[in-house]
mmCIF file of C-alpha atoms and ligand atoms in Angstrom:
data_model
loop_
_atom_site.group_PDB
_atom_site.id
_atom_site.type_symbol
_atom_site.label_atom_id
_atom_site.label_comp_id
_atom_site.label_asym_id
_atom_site.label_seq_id
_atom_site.Cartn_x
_atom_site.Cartn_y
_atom_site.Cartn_z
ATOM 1 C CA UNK J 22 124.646 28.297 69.504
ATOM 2 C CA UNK J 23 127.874 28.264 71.649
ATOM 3 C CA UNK J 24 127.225 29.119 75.328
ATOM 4 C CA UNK J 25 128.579 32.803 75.883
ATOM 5 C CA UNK J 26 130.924 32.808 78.889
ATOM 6 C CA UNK J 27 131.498 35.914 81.215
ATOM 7 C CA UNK J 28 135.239 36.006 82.616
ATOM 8 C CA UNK J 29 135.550 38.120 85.141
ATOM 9 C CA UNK J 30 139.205 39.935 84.902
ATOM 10 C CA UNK J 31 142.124 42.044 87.017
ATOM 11 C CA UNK J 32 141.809 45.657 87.362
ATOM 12 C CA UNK J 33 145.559 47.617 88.274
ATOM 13 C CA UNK J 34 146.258 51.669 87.679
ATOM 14 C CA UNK J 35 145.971 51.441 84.334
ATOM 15 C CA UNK J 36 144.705 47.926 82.710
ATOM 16 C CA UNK J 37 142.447 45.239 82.801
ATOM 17 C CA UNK J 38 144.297 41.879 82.346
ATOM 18 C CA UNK J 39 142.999 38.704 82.196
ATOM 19 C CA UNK J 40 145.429 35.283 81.576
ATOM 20 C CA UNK J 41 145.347 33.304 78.364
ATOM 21 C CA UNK J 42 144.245 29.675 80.034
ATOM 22 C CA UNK J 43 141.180 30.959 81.395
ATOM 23 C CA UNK J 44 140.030 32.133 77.592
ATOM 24 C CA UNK J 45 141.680 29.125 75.957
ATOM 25 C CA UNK J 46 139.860 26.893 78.529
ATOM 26 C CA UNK J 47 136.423 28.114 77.450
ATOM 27 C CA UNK J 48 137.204 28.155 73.699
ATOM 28 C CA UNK J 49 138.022 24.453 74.140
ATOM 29 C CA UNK J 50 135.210 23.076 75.618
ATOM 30 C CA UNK J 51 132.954 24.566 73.395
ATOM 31 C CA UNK J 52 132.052 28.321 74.530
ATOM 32 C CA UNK J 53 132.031 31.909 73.764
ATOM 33 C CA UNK J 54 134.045 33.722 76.388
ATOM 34 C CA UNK J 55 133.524 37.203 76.601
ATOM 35 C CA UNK J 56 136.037 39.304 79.196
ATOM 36 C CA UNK J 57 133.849 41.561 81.443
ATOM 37 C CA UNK J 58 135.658 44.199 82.838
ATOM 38 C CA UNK J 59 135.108 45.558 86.491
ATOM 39 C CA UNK J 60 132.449 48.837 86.873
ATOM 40 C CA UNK J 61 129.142 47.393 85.051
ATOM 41 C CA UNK J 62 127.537 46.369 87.684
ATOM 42 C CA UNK J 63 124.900 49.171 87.484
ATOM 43 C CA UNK J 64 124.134 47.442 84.170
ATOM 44 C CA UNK J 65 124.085 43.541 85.638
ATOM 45 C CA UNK J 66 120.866 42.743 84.753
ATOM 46 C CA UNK J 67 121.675 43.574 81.090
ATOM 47 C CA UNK J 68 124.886 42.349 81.132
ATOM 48 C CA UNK J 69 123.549 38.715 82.849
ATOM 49 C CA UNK J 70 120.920 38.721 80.200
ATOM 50 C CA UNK J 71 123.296 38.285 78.080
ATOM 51 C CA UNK J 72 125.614 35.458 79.638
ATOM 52 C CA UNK J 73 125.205 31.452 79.465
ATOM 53 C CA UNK J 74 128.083 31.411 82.697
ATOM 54 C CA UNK J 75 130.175 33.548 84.288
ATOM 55 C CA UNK J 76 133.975 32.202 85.599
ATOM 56 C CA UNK J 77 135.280 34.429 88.439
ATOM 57 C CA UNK J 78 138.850 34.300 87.434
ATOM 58 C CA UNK J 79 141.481 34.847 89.920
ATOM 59 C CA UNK J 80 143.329 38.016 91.554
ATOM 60 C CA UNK J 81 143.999 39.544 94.751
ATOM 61 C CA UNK J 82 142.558 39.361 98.396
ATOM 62 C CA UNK J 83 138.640 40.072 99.025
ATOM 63 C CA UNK J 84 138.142 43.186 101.224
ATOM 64 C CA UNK J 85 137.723 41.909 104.730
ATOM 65 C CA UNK J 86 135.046 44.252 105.850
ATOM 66 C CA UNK J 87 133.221 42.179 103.026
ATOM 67 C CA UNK J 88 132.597 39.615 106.002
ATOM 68 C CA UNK J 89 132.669 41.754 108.635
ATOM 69 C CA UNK J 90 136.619 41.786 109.454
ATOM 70 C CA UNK J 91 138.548 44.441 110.258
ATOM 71 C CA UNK J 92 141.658 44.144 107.940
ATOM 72 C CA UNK J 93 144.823 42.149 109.733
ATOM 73 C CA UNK J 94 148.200 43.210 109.208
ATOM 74 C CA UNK J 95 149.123 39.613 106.619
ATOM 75 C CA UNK J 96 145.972 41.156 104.347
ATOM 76 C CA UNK J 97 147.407 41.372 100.540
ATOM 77 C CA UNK J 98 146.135 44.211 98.505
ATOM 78 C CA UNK J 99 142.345 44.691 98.210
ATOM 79 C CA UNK J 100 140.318 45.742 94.960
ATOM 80 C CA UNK J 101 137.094 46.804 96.424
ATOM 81 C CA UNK J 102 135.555 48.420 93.224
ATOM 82 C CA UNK J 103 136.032 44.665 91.193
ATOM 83 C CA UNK J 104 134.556 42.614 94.763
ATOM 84 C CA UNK J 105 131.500 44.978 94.292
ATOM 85 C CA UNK J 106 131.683 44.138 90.673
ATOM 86 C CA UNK J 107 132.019 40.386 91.279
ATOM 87 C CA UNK J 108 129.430 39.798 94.014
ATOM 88 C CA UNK J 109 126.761 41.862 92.192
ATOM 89 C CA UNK J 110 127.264 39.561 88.872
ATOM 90 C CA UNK J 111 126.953 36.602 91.676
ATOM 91 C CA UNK J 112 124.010 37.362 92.692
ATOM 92 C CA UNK J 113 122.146 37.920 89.707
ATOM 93 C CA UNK J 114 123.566 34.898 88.054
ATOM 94 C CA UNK J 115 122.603 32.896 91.094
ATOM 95 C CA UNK J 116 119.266 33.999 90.996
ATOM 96 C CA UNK J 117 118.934 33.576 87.234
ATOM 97 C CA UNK J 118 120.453 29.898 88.384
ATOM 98 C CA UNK J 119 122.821 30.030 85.905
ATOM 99 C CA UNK J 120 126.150 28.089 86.073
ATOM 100 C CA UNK J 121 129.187 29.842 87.874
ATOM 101 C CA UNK J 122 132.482 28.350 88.340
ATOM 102 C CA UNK J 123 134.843 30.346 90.548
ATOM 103 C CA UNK J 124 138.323 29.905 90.290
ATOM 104 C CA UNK J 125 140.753 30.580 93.528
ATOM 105 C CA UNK J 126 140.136 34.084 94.335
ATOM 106 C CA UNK J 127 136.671 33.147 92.229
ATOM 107 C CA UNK J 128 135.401 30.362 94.830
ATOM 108 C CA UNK J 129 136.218 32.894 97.681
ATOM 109 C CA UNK J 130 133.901 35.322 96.305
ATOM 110 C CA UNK J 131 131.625 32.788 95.468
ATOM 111 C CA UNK J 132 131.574 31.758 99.958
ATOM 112 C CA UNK J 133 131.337 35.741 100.082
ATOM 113 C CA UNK J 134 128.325 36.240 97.991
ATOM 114 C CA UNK J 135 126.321 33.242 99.860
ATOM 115 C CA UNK J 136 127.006 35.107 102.967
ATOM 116 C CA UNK J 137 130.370 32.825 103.795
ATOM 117 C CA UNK J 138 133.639 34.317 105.842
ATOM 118 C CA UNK J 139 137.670 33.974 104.792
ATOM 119 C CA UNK J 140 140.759 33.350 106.287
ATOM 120 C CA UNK J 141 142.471 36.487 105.044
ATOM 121 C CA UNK J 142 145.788 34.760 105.959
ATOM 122 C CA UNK J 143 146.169 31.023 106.585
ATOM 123 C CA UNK J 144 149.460 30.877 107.376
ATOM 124 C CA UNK J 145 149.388 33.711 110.074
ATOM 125 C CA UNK J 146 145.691 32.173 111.410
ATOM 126 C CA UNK J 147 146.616 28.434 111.458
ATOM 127 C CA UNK J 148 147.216 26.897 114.741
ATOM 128 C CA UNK J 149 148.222 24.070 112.845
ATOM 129 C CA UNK J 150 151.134 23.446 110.760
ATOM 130 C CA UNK J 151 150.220 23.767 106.815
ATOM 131 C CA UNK J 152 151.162 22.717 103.387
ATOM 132 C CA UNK J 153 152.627 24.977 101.332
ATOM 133 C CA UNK J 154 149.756 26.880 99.751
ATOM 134 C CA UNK J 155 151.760 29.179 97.481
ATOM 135 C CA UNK J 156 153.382 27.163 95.530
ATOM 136 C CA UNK J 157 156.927 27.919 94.060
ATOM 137 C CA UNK J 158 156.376 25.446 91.313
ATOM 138 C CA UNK J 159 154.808 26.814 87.709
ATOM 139 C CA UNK J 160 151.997 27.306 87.333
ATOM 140 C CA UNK J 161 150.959 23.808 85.259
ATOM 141 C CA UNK J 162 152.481 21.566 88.043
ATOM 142 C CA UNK J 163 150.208 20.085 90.463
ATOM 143 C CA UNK J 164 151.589 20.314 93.872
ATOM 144 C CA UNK J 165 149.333 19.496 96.558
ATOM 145 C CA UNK J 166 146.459 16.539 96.874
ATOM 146 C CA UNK J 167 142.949 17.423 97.199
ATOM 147 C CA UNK J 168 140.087 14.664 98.983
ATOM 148 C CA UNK J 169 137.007 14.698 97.049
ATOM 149 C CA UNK J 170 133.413 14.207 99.010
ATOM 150 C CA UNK J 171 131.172 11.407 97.824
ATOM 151 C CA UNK J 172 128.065 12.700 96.254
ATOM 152 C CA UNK J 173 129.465 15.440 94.645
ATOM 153 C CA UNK J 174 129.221 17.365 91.439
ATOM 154 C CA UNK J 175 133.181 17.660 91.903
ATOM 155 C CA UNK J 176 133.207 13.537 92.263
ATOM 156 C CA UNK J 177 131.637 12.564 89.589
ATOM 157 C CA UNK J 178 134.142 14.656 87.252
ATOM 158 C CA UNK J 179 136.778 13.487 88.841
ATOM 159 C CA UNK J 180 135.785 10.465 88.966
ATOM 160 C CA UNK J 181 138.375 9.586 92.270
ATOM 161 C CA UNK J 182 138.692 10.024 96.173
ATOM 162 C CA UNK J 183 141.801 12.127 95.383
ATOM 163 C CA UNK J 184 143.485 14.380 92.453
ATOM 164 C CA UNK J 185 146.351 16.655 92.494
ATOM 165 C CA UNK J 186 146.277 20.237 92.253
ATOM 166 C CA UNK J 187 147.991 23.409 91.824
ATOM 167 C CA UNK J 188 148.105 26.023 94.826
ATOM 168 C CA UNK J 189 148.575 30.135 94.768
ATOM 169 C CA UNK J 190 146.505 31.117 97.575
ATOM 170 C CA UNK J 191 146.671 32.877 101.240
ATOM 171 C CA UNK J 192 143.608 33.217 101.981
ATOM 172 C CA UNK J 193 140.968 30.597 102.058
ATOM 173 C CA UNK J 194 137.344 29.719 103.249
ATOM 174 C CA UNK J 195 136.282 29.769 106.621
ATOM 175 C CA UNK J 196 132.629 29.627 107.546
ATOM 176 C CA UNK J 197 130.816 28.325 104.221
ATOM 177 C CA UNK J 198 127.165 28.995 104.745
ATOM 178 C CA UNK J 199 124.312 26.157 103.445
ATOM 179 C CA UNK J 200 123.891 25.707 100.513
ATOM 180 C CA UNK J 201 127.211 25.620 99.687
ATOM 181 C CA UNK J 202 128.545 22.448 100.789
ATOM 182 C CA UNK J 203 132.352 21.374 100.534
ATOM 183 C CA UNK J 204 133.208 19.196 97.863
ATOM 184 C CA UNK J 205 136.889 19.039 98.366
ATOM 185 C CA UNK J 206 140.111 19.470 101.301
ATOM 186 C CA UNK J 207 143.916 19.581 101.313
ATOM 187 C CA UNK J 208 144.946 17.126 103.477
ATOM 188 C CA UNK J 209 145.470 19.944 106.392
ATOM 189 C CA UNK J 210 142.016 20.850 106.203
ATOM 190 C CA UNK J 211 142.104 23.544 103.885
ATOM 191 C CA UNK J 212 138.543 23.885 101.683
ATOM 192 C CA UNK J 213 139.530 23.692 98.216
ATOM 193 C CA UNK J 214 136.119 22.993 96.569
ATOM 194 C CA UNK J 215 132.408 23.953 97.253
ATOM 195 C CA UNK J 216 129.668 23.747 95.335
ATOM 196 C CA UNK J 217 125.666 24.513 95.798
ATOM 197 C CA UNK J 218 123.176 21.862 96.432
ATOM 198 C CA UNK J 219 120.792 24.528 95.491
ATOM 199 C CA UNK J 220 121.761 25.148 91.671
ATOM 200 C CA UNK J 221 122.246 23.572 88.573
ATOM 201 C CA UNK J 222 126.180 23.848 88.290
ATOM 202 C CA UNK J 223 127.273 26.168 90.954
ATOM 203 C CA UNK J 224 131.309 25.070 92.180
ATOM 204 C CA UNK J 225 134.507 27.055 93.619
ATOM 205 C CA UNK J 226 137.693 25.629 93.048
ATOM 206 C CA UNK J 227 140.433 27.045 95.272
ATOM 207 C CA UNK J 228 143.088 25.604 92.620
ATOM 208 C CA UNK J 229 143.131 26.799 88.968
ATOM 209 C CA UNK J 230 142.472 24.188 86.491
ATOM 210 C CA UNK J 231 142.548 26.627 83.692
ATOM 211 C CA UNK J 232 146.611 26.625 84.018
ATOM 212 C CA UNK J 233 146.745 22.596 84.997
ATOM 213 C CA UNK J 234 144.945 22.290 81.742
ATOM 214 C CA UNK J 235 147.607 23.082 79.988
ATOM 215 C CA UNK J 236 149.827 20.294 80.744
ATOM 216 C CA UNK J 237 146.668 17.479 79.806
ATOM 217 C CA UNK J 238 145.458 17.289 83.378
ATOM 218 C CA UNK J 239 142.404 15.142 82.442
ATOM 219 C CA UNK J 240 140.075 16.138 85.847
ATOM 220 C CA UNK J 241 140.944 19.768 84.598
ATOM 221 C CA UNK J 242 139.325 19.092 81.084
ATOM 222 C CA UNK J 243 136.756 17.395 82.678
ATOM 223 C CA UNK J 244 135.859 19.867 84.842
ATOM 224 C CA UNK J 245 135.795 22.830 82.233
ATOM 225 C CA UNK J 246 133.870 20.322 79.844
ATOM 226 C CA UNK J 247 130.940 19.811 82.607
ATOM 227 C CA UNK J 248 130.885 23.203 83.444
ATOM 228 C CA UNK J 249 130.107 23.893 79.565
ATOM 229 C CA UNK J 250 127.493 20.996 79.665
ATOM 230 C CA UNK J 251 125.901 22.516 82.113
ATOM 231 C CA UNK J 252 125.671 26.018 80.898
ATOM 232 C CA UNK J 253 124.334 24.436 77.556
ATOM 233 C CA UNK J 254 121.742 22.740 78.920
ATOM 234 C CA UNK J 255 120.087 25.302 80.441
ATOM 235 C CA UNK J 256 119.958 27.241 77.330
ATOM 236 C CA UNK J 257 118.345 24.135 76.219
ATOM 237 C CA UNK J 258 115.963 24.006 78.768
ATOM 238 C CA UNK J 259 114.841 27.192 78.259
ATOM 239 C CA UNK J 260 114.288 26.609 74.688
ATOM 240 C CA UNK J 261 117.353 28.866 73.157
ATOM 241 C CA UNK J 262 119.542 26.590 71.262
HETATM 242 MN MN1 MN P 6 145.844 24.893 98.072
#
């Protein structure tokens, strides 16, 4: 049995939209991705019942009064009804310790959901200059270099002290609450990575590996490829296989 995948997906006026890589990503290392739309999260427990891993895919800006912010005037547009969405499936999943990988907008929700705070705008709330975070490259070209911490889950797939990544962010984490620890920085101290020393396979990636992917970016395969590991063993361990 193939691990199913939940991918979490964009809500706008009139559609749900979700990008190719992320599904493509899945269906090459191995699982079943299934899109899950925003507004079921009256029906999580179901729904999580039903999931080997859930990828929070990318979007928007997290509603500030999430973490207890009143809303400054460099805040992007808010979905409120797909955070709700997204933190409920978090929390059920995390309790069900089942593996999550959040991707950009996906590994701030991720810092939400553990109780963690944003930057809703780095560039207006730096006091120090920073790299170019929004990258005007496409979206397959790395741009930026990330550190990597020793000891980590994000280490030992990479394998190195630093890759290259992609960037298409504003925001970005602030306080990151135990037991997320970070796993990975820009080189102006922007978090990129953070994982949980409290889970099986619990990581946020502030890049998007699903698009680097595309052009053979080997710590990108990697990374989906022990994310689908993990969420096979556990259905393994509990004897469904
Ligand atoms: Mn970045």
């Amino acid at each position: 049995m193939k691990p199913v995948i939940g991918i979490t997906s964009n809500i706008d006026a009139t559609s749900h939209t979700l990008q190719n890589t992320y599904i493509q990503a899945v269906i090459a290392g191995g699982g079943l991705p299934i899109i899950i739309p925003t507004g079921v999260e009256r029906d999580v427990q179901q729904l999580t019942s039903l999931l080997d891993g859930l990828i929070i895919s990318g979007g928007g800006d997290m509603n500030p009064l999430l973490f207890n912010e009143e809303p400054l005037q460099q805040l992007g547009s808010v979905t409120p009804e797909r955070d709700t969405n997204e933190l409920t499936l978090v929390k059920h999943m995390l309790a069900l310790d089942k593996p999550i990988l959040g991707i950009c907008r996906g590994h701030q929700v991720l810092n939400v959901a553990f109780g963690g705070t944003l930057y809703q705008d780095i560039i207006s709330q730096s006091a120090t200059p920073l790299l170019q975070h929004d990258q005007k490259a496409k979206r397959e070209h790395p741009t930026h270099s990330v550190h990597i911490e020793k000891g980590t889950i994000l280490e030992s797939i990479a394998n190195a002290e630093k890759i290259l990544v992609n960037s298409f962010h504003h925001q970005a984490l602030k306080d990151i609450p135990s037991p997320l620890i970070v796993s990975g920085r820009a080189s102006d101290g922007i978090v990129e990575a953070v994982e949980s020393t409290d889970h099986r396979f619990v990581v946020g990636v502030q890049w998007h590996p699903e698009a680097l992917r595309q052009s053979d970016d080997q710590v990108s395969i990697r990374l989906f490829d022990a994310y689908l590991k993990a969420c096979q063993e556990r259905m393994v361990a509990i004897g469904y296989h």
